[in-house]
Amino acid sequence: MRGVPLRELVETTLPPGTRVLGGRDGLDREVTWATLLRTLPARTAIQRGDLLLFSVDLLFMREPPLSFPALLEVALEREAAGLAVVGPAPEDWGPLADEAGLPLLALPEGISLADLANQIARFITARREALYEIERELQRRFQQAALTGEGLPAILRTLEEATGKPVWLEDAQGSPWPDLPGPPEPPPGQMERRAWLRRLPLREEGGEPPVALFGPDAAGRICLAGAVLLERRPVGAVCLLGTTGRITERDRLAVAQAAAACALVLIRERSLWSAEARVRGEFLAQVLRGELPEAEARRRARILNEPIEEPMAVAVFRAPEAEGDTERLAEAIRRLTARFPRCRVQPMAEGIAFVFPPPGGEADPETVVEGLRAELVRALGLSRLAAGVGGVYAGPAGLARSFREAVQSVQMVEALLGGNRALAYARLDVYRILYPLRESELLEEFYEQVLGPLERYDREHHAELIPTLEAFFACDGNLQRTAERLFLHRNSLAYRLRRIQEITGMDLRRWEDCFRLQLALKIRPMLRRSHAQPGGGSEPRA
């Protein structure tokens, strides 16, 4: 139930000559009613927020007499707002009230407590009616501000106009809301507000946002904060800066209405963002898969302001651990790629697609994606994360082509390169042709005809002739560099090369035979994954 600050009652309604004997720090407590104590103890008669009116004689009329500390204990237990006494109060009552933090007022002699109780009740009732009208007016103003389309800035501007005090919006961590101005100077109670927001219980839908005071600080400044609730949980607070004794009930009502209006704007914006993200995501997925005719894709892109006509590259990320939680991986990629202009992140069945403009300077798309991949591995604690990078193309057909290339590249990374690196399609070389044929019997037959005997010889004699052949081609046939790479004497290398020619029936001086051997080595990791040599010539290289 809404009440009136006790300080205001002292200034406007209680009779002249009323003095504060103790508990002055509690004068901002709200008085919801005035209760005349006729008997003691009066636990059942006292309600939360009551101002207790009694005479000193009342305590001594009881047998045995009731001590003032006992009355204070009852008042604190029932959460009374304060006590007002008629008669000569003992000197020790003031310090006891100070210790309890409960205001104790000394009323002038000769007044009627019953009349005073009625007078206070009429004042509070009138104030409630007035505040109700104020609340309705504030509610109307803030609803209008929320509906202007200007969003949160319009609400804060309305709050500042309604209160005449500095205002700002902060998030649940106490930091200024993004893209909005913060407080004019560091406000009091920042850590306390953050703890208050964390402790708030779930609120009922449609209820008034909770409001609380923080401070004062050494300069006497007070922060009035209203929690902004989304789905019954606080996401931030509307804050108002004032000084001790200068925060009014109107300020409290305005902050509460501003917090409710901010929540309304955020809910509407989130709904719009979700709907827009869904539409944009569906459109981008259709473009990447090439499901839209060029003219239709361009028409929709103009409506959605999507930059599909600009040169773009597509990367695809895939992690075995993230298969059941692709949205977590997608959200992490969104956070890390927020620094890229006009980029898009879209979960797809083929992996998480990242569409981005080509980097400037000396960086290339593969280098950029590898840097992102390494950051994601560290941030998410992944053991493996594969990434494929398509070429840079413009237009709907270009994006679809880049996506196909990225998918093929990430498949190659997973199948041939351990699944924990980024690879550009441009570096796939002949694998672009061979990989789609990996299930073909023709590749198996070709490999068996060219390198099958050599592989069986290696397995039976531990001769390492295939690694020697890979090193020979990796060094472009230079015998000196091949020997150094294998840590062999040139005579030992010459012997191995003769054995290779004898077993395969190929001549390493003939270009045609070298081509057949190199092609078989390219096929080998796809058909013999367990035999692939790390860092060998089978890996795609620039």
Coordinates of C-alpha atoms in Angstrom, one line a residue, residues 200-206 210 228-235 267 270:
L200 CA 15.4 -9.7 -6.8
P201 CA 13.0 -12.6 -6.9
L202 CA 11.0 -13.4 -10.0
R203 CA 8.2 -10.8 -10.4
E204 CA 4.6 -11.4 -11.4
E205 CA 3.8 -10.4 -14.9
G206 CA 2.2 -6.9 -15.1
P210 CA 10.7 -2.7 -7.9
V228 CA 13.9 -3.1 -15.9
L229 CA 12.3 -6.5 -16.1
L230 CA 12.3 -8.9 -19.1
E231 CA 10.5 -12.2 -18.6
R232 CA 10.2 -11.3 -14.9
R233 CA 14.0 -11.0 -14.6
P234 CA 16.0 -7.8 -14.2
V235 CA 18.2 -6.8 -17.1
I267 CA 10.3 -6.5 -25.5
R270 CA 13.6 -8.0 -29.1

